[in-house]
Structures are given as structure tokens and as C-alpha cells.
């Protein structure tokens, strides 16, 4: 399991490089917020089409590891094509090609890890995912210093990270797919799982606001006076804030229902975006980054574990990629594309405030979900009580 820990550490280093500094690169070559938003939303649009494909391939493959290797190799190769031209149309094509491979990487990784963890009860997914937190934190700061003067290095650095991930993947145990010709289950079966769809819906709304954050926070941070090095430190703070939840995730899920976990995450999301909207200095954004530990990591780990527990074995990879389709696809499209035009029309400060109100509305809906769950449990217990 140590190799799983190292694998997550390395693969999330790539996420720190691309996810944090690609918007900065686009800004450095003169693109407008609407152009940046379009670029960062078209990629997820491709992901919406690619996620079900890779999920189905993973479930049918003799080894999910082989599918994951293709994704790592494809994203590492595609990233090196970006610097060949700064033409907007060319960049559109490159984003599409890159995200076709990249966005399913984490879903397939989680599917492989969670299935193997069933054989190792002493380990938890939170412990393994902790490797990703440390990897993201270290790379955010390290590459932040490089990006001050050499932002273009993000492409070869990302490719090298993918190469290292591929090397570690060879040390992981092979996990097979479980769908066969005699097993006709399709991904549409998941859409009939009412509670799963409800939780995914709550996640989708909160992830839309996160989609705007990932696309425009680096630009907003620089507009408020921060440089790339300080941006790296802000990402360090946000990633290290995930540690408490990852260490306690196993105990939390045993004692607290998922709907309550999602409610807390929604409240933290609202507070964070409102805090962003009232500050006029990059330095004051740093404390608000601590709330990240109650947001992205809570949403992704909660759903990864819930899907692994509730989805049939033959559809586990498809279940993870369906969630990836929504959180890394649909949510990022809406957050990036509409967020880009809204930023030009109203300013990023106003858009962050609007995101806060969206998260608050999502919290109200989650409260109704909790009340409905309690009512359902009371009705189910009433015959026994009588």
C-alpha cells in the first residue's frame, strides 16, 4: 500500500502544476477572461463525453491498471503540444485532446485503489489520499517559484510527473474489470439510485462554484497583487487544510450521515466565497484558503467511498467516472464558461459573491434532504415500534 501512497503523491503533483498555473499561462500570453473561461470549459465538455467511455472500458478491461496507464501516457504526451502555438483555435484543440485523457485519471485511480483497499482493512482511503495532499502542496510551492520567471516550464514538468506516475503504476497490484458479456448491467442503472443521484446533485452545485474557483482564482489572486510564488503558498495552505479530514474520514463516515457531511461542506463553501468577495488584498485570501479542507476533498472522498460501497462491483469504475463527469465535466463547464463572461460583465469579486449565494441555496436544499431522510427512517421504524 506504500506504493499507492506514493502514486497519489506524484499524480497530484501534476494536478498542482496544470490546475493552478494553466490559467496563469493563458493570462501571460494575453488571453481575456472570457477566452480563458472558454478554454477551461471546452476541456470539461470533452470530459463529459470521455468519462463514460473510460469508465466502461475500465469495467470491461482485463486490468484497470492498463487503462490508467493509457490515460497517464496520453495526458503526459498531449501536454507537450501546448507550447507549439499561441493561436486560440490551436489551444482549443489542445485542451480538448489533453482533457480527453486527463479528467478520467483520478476516477480510474480511485476505482483501482478502493477495490484493492478491500483486501487491506488496516488502511483507509483517507490515508492513501493523504499522499495526494502532500504531493499537491509540495509541488504548488516548488513550481510557484519556477513560475515567477518560467511559466512555460509547466509543460515539461507535468510530462515528467506523468512519467513518474507511470513508473509507480507498474508497482501496484493489478485490478480487473468485472463486466462480461453475461453481465448486461449498464451505467444507466446508477441513475435509478435515488439517494446516489441526490448526493451527486448537491455535489454538482457546489462543484460548479469550485469550477469557477479553479479557473479564475489564480487570475483573481494576481489581480489583487499576489505573484506566482505567493500563489503557490496559497495552494500549499489549501492542500494542507485537507489533512484533518483525511485522517478522520473513516471515523466520520461511521458516525455521521453523508447528508450532514455535505451540509457542512456547503456552509464552508458559502463562507469562503463571501470572504473572497469582500477582500481587496491577495494576502487576506490566504486565511480563507483554510476552508478548502472542508470543500473539495470532503466532496470527492465522500462520493468516492459512497460509490464504492453502494454501486455494483461490475459498475464501480463507471460509477466513479459518472461522478467525475459531473464534478470535473459539467460543473467545470458551467463554472468556467459562464464564469468567464460574468467576470468580464460584473467583475470577479461580484461573481465570487454570487457563488456564495449559490452555495447557501444548496445548503437549504440539503437541509430538506436531511429532514426527508429522517421522516423516511421514522416511517420505516413505526411498524416495529407498534
Coordinates of C-alpha atoms in Angstrom, one line a residue:
X1 CA 0.0 0.0 0.0
X2 CA 3.0 2.3 0.3
X3 CA 3.2 2.4 -3.5
X4 CA -0.4 3.6 -3.6
X5 CA 0.5 6.4 -1.2
X6 CA 3.5 7.4 -3.4
X7 CA 1.4 7.1 -6.5
X8 CA -1.2 9.6 -5.2
X9 CA 1.6 11.9 -4.1
X10 CA 3.1 12.0 -7.6
X11 CA -0.1 12.1 -9.6
X12 CA -1.5 15.1 -7.6
X13 CA 1.8 16.9 -8.2
X14 CA 0.6 17.1 -11.9
X15 CA -2.7 18.5 -10.8
X16 CA -0.9 21.2 -8.9
X17 CA 1.0 22.2 -12.0
X18 CA -1.8 22.2 -14.5
X19 CA -4.8 23.1 -12.4
X20 CA -3.1 26.0 -10.7
X21 CA -0.9 27.5 -13.3
X22 CA -2.5 26.9 -16.7
X23 CA -4.9 29.9 -16.2
X24 CA -1.8 32.0 -15.3
X25 CA -0.1 30.8 -18.6
X26 CA -3.2 31.7 -20.6
X27 CA -3.2 35.2 -19.0
X28 CA 0.5 35.5 -19.7
X29 CA 0.0 35.1 -23.4
X30 CA -2.6 37.8 -23.5
X31 CA -5.9 35.9 -23.4
X32 CA -9.0 37.7 -21.9
X33 CA -11.1 36.2 -19.0
X34 CA -13.8 35.1 -21.5
X35 CA -11.2 33.4 -23.7
X36 CA -9.7 31.7 -20.6
X37 CA -13.1 30.6 -19.4
X38 CA -13.9 29.2 -22.9
X39 CA -10.7 27.2 -23.0
X40 CA -11.1 25.8 -19.5
X41 CA -14.8 24.9 -20.1
X42 CA -14.4 23.3 -23.5
X43 CA -12.0 20.7 -22.0
X44 CA -14.6 19.6 -19.5
X45 CA -17.1 19.4 -22.3
X46 CA -14.9 16.8 -23.9
X47 CA -14.6 15.1 -20.5
X48 CA -18.4 14.8 -20.4
X49 CA -18.1 12.6 -23.5
X50 CA -14.9 10.8 -22.4
X51 CA -15.8 9.9 -18.8
X52 CA -18.5 7.3 -19.7
X53 CA -16.2 5.8 -22.3
X54 CA -13.2 5.4 -20.0
X55 CA -15.5 4.1 -17.2
X56 CA -17.0 1.4 -19.5
X57 CA -13.5 0.5 -20.8
X58 CA -12.2 0.2 -17.2
X59 CA -15.1 -2.1 -16.1
X60 CA -14.6 -4.4 -19.1
X61 CA -10.8 -4.4 -19.2
X62 CA -8.8 -7.3 -18.1
X63 CA -6.9 -4.8 -15.9
X64 CA -8.0 -1.3 -14.9
X65 CA -4.2 -0.6 -14.5
X66 CA -3.7 -0.8 -18.2
X67 CA -6.5 1.7 -18.8
X68 CA -4.9 4.0 -16.2
X69 CA -1.5 3.7 -17.9
X70 CA -3.1 4.8 -21.3
X71 CA -4.6 7.9 -19.5
X72 CA -1.3 8.8 -17.9
X73 CA 0.7 8.4 -21.1
X74 CA -1.9 10.3 -23.2
X75 CA -2.1 13.3 -20.9
X76 CA 1.7 13.4 -20.5
X77 CA 2.1 13.4 -24.3
X78 CA -0.7 15.9 -25.0
X79 CA 0.6 18.5 -22.6
X80 CA 3.9 18.8 -24.5
X81 CA 1.9 20.0 -27.6
X82 CA 0.6 23.2 -25.9
X83 CA 3.7 25.4 -26.5
X84 CA 3.8 24.8 -30.2
X85 CA 1.4 27.7 -30.9
X86 CA -0.4 30.5 -29.0
X87 CA -3.3 30.7 -31.5
X88 CA -6.6 30.5 -29.7
X89 CA -8.1 27.8 -32.0
X90 CA -5.0 25.7 -31.6
X91 CA -5.2 26.0 -27.8
X92 CA -8.9 24.9 -28.0
X93 CA -7.9 21.7 -29.8
X94 CA -5.0 21.0 -27.4
X95 CA -7.2 21.5 -24.3
X96 CA -9.7 19.0 -25.8
X97 CA -7.0 16.5 -26.5
X98 CA -5.4 16.8 -23.1
X99 CA -8.6 16.6 -21.1
X100 CA -9.8 13.6 -23.1
X101 CA -7.1 11.7 -21.2
X102 CA -6.6 13.7 -18.0
X103 CA -10.0 14.1 -16.5
X104 CA -10.6 10.3 -16.1
X105 CA -7.3 9.7 -14.5
X106 CA -8.4 10.3 -10.9
X107 CA -11.7 8.4 -11.3
X108 CA -9.9 5.3 -12.5
X109 CA -7.2 5.7 -9.9
X110 CA -9.8 5.8 -7.2
X111 CA -11.6 2.8 -8.6
X112 CA -8.3 0.8 -8.5
X113 CA -7.4 2.0 -5.1
X114 CA -10.7 1.4 -3.4
X115 CA -11.1 -2.1 -4.7
X116 CA -7.6 -3.0 -3.5
X117 CA -8.2 -1.5 -0.1
X118 CA -11.0 -4.0 0.5
X119 CA -8.2 -6.5 0.9
X120 CA -6.3 -4.3 3.4
X121 CA -8.7 -3.3 6.3
X122 CA -5.9 -1.6 8.3
X123 CA -5.6 1.0 5.5
X124 CA -8.3 3.7 4.7
X125 CA -8.9 5.6 1.5
X126 CA -8.3 8.8 3.5
X127 CA -4.8 7.7 4.5
X128 CA -3.9 6.9 0.8
X129 CA -5.4 10.1 -0.4
X130 CA -3.2 12.0 2.1
X131 CA -0.4 11.3 -0.3
X132 CA -2.1 13.4 -2.9
X133 CA -2.5 16.2 -0.5
X134 CA 1.2 16.3 0.4
X135 CA 2.2 15.9 -3.3
X136 CA -0.1 18.8 -4.3
X137 CA 1.2 21.0 -1.5
X138 CA 4.9 20.5 -2.2
X139 CA 4.6 21.0 -6.0
X140 CA 2.4 24.1 -5.6
X141 CA 5.2 25.8 -3.7
X142 CA 8.1 24.4 -5.7
X143 CA 6.6 25.2 -9.1
X144 CA 5.4 28.6 -7.8
X145 CA 9.0 29.7 -7.5
X146 CA 9.7 28.5 -11.1
X147 CA 6.6 30.1 -12.4
X148 CA 7.7 33.5 -11.3
X149 CA 10.1 33.6 -14.3
X150 CA 9.5 30.5 -16.3
X151 CA 5.8 29.8 -16.5
X152 CA 6.3 27.7 -19.7
X153 CA 8.1 25.0 -17.7
X154 CA 4.7 23.8 -16.6
X155 CA 4.5 21.6 -19.7
X156 CA 7.7 19.5 -19.4
X157 CA 7.3 19.4 -15.6
X158 CA 3.8 17.9 -16.0
X159 CA 5.0 15.4 -18.5
X160 CA 7.8 14.3 -16.2
X161 CA 5.3 13.9 -13.3
X162 CA 3.1 11.7 -15.6
X163 CA 6.2 9.6 -16.5
X164 CA 7.0 9.1 -12.8
X165 CA 3.3 8.2 -12.1
X166 CA 3.5 5.6 -14.9
X167 CA 6.6 4.1 -13.2
X168 CA 4.9 3.8 -9.9
X169 CA 1.8 2.3 -11.5
X170 CA 3.9 -0.7 -12.6
X171 CA 4.4 -1.5 -8.9
X172 CA 0.7 -1.5 -8.0
X173 CA -1.3 -4.8 -7.9
X174 CA -3.5 -5.4 -10.9
X175 CA -7.2 -4.8 -10.5
X176 CA -9.5 -6.5 -13.0
X177 CA -12.7 -5.2 -14.6
X178 CA -15.8 -7.2 -13.8
X179 CA -18.3 -6.6 -16.6
X180 CA -18.6 -9.5 -19.1
X181 CA -20.9 -10.5 -21.9
X182 CA -23.0 -12.3 -19.4
X183 CA -23.3 -9.3 -17.2
X184 CA -25.6 -6.8 -19.0
X185 CA -25.7 -4.1 -16.4
X186 CA -25.3 -0.6 -17.8
X187 CA -24.3 2.7 -16.3
X188 CA -28.0 3.9 -16.6
X189 CA -28.7 1.6 -13.6
X190 CA -27.0 4.1 -11.5
X191 CA -29.5 6.8 -12.5
X192 CA -32.2 4.9 -10.7
X193 CA -30.3 5.1 -7.4
X194 CA -32.3 7.9 -5.9
X195 CA -30.0 8.7 -2.9
X196 CA -26.9 8.5 -5.0
X197 CA -28.4 10.9 -7.6
X198 CA -29.4 13.3 -4.8
X199 CA -25.9 13.4 -3.3
X200 CA -24.4 13.8 -6.8
X201 CA -26.8 16.7 -7.4
X202 CA -25.7 18.5 -4.2
X203 CA -22.1 17.9 -5.2
X204 CA -22.7 19.2 -8.7
X205 CA -24.0 22.6 -7.5
X206 CA -21.1 23.0 -5.1
X207 CA -18.6 21.8 -7.7
X208 CA -19.9 24.5 -10.1
X209 CA -18.7 27.2 -7.8
X210 CA -15.4 25.3 -7.4
X211 CA -15.2 25.2 -11.2
X212 CA -15.2 29.0 -11.2
X213 CA -12.6 29.0 -8.4
X214 CA -10.2 26.7 -10.2
X215 CA -10.4 28.6 -13.4
X216 CA -10.2 32.2 -12.1
X217 CA -8.8 32.2 -8.6
X218 CA -5.1 32.3 -9.9
X219 CA -6.1 35.3 -12.1
X220 CA -8.0 37.0 -9.3
X221 CA -5.2 36.4 -6.9
X222 CA -2.7 38.1 -9.2
X223 CA -5.1 41.0 -9.9
X224 CA -5.2 41.6 -6.1
X225 CA -1.4 41.9 -6.0
X226 CA -0.1 38.4 -5.5
X227 CA 2.7 36.8 -7.5
X228 CA 3.1 33.2 -8.7
X229 CA 5.3 32.3 -5.6
X230 CA 2.6 33.6 -3.2
X231 CA 0.0 31.8 -5.3
X232 CA 2.0 28.6 -4.7
X233 CA 1.9 29.2 -0.9
X234 CA -1.9 29.8 -1.0
X235 CA -2.2 26.4 -2.7
X236 CA 0.0 24.9 0.0
X237 CA -2.4 26.3 2.7
X238 CA -5.4 24.9 0.9
X239 CA -3.9 21.5 0.3
X240 CA -2.6 21.1 3.9
X241 CA -6.0 22.0 5.2
X242 CA -7.3 18.7 3.9
X243 CA -5.2 16.7 6.3
X244 CA -7.6 16.7 9.3
X245 CA -10.5 15.4 7.2
X246 CA -8.4 12.7 5.5
X247 CA -7.1 11.4 8.9
X248 CA -10.6 11.3 10.4
X249 CA -12.6 10.4 7.3
X250 CA -13.1 6.7 8.4
X251 CA -14.4 7.7 11.8
X252 CA -16.6 10.5 10.4
X253 CA -18.4 8.2 8.0
X254 CA -19.1 5.7 10.7
X255 CA -20.8 8.3 13.0
X256 CA -22.2 11.0 10.7
X257 CA -24.5 10.5 7.8
X258 CA -23.3 11.7 4.4
X259 CA -26.0 14.4 4.1
X260 CA -24.7 16.1 7.2
X261 CA -21.2 16.0 5.8
X262 CA -22.4 17.6 2.6
X263 CA -24.2 20.3 4.6
X264 CA -21.0 21.3 6.5
X265 CA -19.1 21.4 3.2
X266 CA -21.8 23.6 1.7
X267 CA -21.6 26.1 4.6
X268 CA -17.8 26.2 4.3
X269 CA -18.2 26.8 0.6
X270 CA -20.5 29.8 1.1
X271 CA -18.3 31.4 3.8
X272 CA -15.2 31.0 1.6
X273 CA -16.7 32.7 -1.5
X274 CA -18.2 35.5 0.6
X275 CA -14.8 36.1 2.2
X276 CA -13.2 36.3 -1.3
X277 CA -15.8 38.9 -2.4
X278 CA -15.0 41.4 0.4
X279 CA -11.3 41.4 0.4
X280 CA -9.1 43.8 -1.7
X281 CA -5.7 42.2 -1.0
X282 CA -4.2 38.9 -2.0
X283 CA -2.7 38.4 1.5
X284 CA -6.2 38.3 3.0
X285 CA -7.2 35.5 0.7
X286 CA -4.7 33.2 2.4
X287 CA -6.7 32.6 5.6
X288 CA -9.8 31.8 3.6
X289 CA -7.8 29.0 1.8
X290 CA -8.0 27.0 5.1
X291 CA -11.7 26.4 4.3
X292 CA -10.6 24.3 1.3
X293 CA -10.2 21.4 3.7
X294 CA -13.9 21.3 4.1
X295 CA -14.8 21.6 0.5
X296 CA -13.2 19.8 -2.5
X297 CA -11.6 16.9 -0.5
X298 CA -14.8 16.3 1.5
X299 CA -16.9 16.2 -1.6
X300 CA -14.6 13.9 -3.6
X301 CA -13.7 11.5 -0.9
X302 CA -17.2 11.3 0.4
X303 CA -18.6 10.4 -3.0
X304 CA -15.7 8.1 -3.9
X305 CA -16.3 6.0 -0.7
X306 CA -20.1 6.1 -1.1
X307 CA -20.0 5.0 -4.7
X308 CA -17.6 2.1 -3.9
X309 CA -20.0 0.9 -1.1
X310 CA -23.3 1.3 -3.0
X311 CA -22.6 0.6 -6.6
X312 CA -22.5 -3.0 -8.0
X313 CA -19.0 -4.4 -8.4
X314 CA -19.4 -4.6 -12.2
X315 CA -20.1 -0.8 -12.4
X316 CA -17.6 0.6 -9.9
X317 CA -15.3 2.3 -12.4
X318 CA -18.4 3.6 -14.3
X319 CA -19.8 5.0 -11.0
X320 CA -16.5 6.8 -10.3
X321 CA -16.3 8.2 -13.8
X322 CA -20.0 9.3 -13.7
X323 CA -19.2 11.4 -10.7
X324 CA -16.1 12.6 -12.5
X325 CA -18.3 13.5 -15.5
X326 CA -20.4 15.7 -13.2
X327 CA -17.7 17.2 -11.0
X328 CA -14.9 17.6 -13.5
X329 CA -17.1 17.9 -16.6
X330 CA -20.5 19.5 -16.3
X331 CA -19.5 21.6 -13.2
X332 CA -16.3 22.9 -14.7
X333 CA -18.1 23.8 -18.0
X334 CA -20.7 25.9 -16.2
X335 CA -18.2 27.4 -13.7
X336 CA -15.5 28.2 -16.3
X337 CA -17.6 29.2 -19.4
X338 CA -20.3 31.3 -17.8
X339 CA -17.9 32.5 -15.1
X340 CA -15.6 33.9 -17.7
X341 CA -18.3 36.0 -19.3
X342 CA -19.8 37.0 -15.9
X343 CA -16.3 38.1 -14.8
X344 CA -16.0 40.5 -17.8
X345 CA -19.5 41.8 -17.2
X346 CA -19.6 42.2 -13.4
X347 CA -16.0 41.6 -12.2
X348 CA -14.6 38.6 -10.4
X349 CA -15.4 39.9 -6.9
X350 CA -19.2 40.0 -7.8
X351 CA -19.0 36.5 -9.3
X352 CA -17.5 35.1 -6.1
X353 CA -20.3 36.7 -4.1
X354 CA -22.8 35.1 -6.4
X355 CA -21.1 31.7 -5.9
X356 CA -21.6 32.2 -2.2
X357 CA -25.3 32.7 -2.6
X358 CA -25.5 29.6 -4.8
X359 CA -23.7 27.5 -2.1
X360 CA -26.1 28.9 0.5
X361 CA -29.1 27.9 -1.5
X362 CA -27.6 24.4 -1.9
X363 CA -27.3 24.2 1.9
X364 CA -31.0 25.0 2.2
X365 CA -31.8 22.1 -0.2
X366 CA -29.5 19.8 1.8
X367 CA -31.5 20.6 5.0
X368 CA -34.6 19.5 3.3
X369 CA -32.9 16.3 2.2
X370 CA -31.9 15.6 5.8
X371 CA -35.4 16.2 7.0
X372 CA -36.8 13.8 4.3
X373 CA -34.3 11.1 5.4
X374 CA -35.3 11.5 9.0
X375 CA -39.0 11.3 8.0
X376 CA -38.3 8.1 5.9
X377 CA -36.5 6.5 8.8
X378 CA -39.3 7.3 11.2
X379 CA -41.9 5.8 8.9
X380 CA -39.8 2.7 8.4
X381 CA -39.4 2.3 12.2
X382 CA -43.0 2.9 13.1
X383 CA -44.3 -0.6 12.4
X384 CA -41.6 -2.0 14.6
X385 CA -42.5 0.4 17.4
X386 CA -46.1 -0.5 17.3

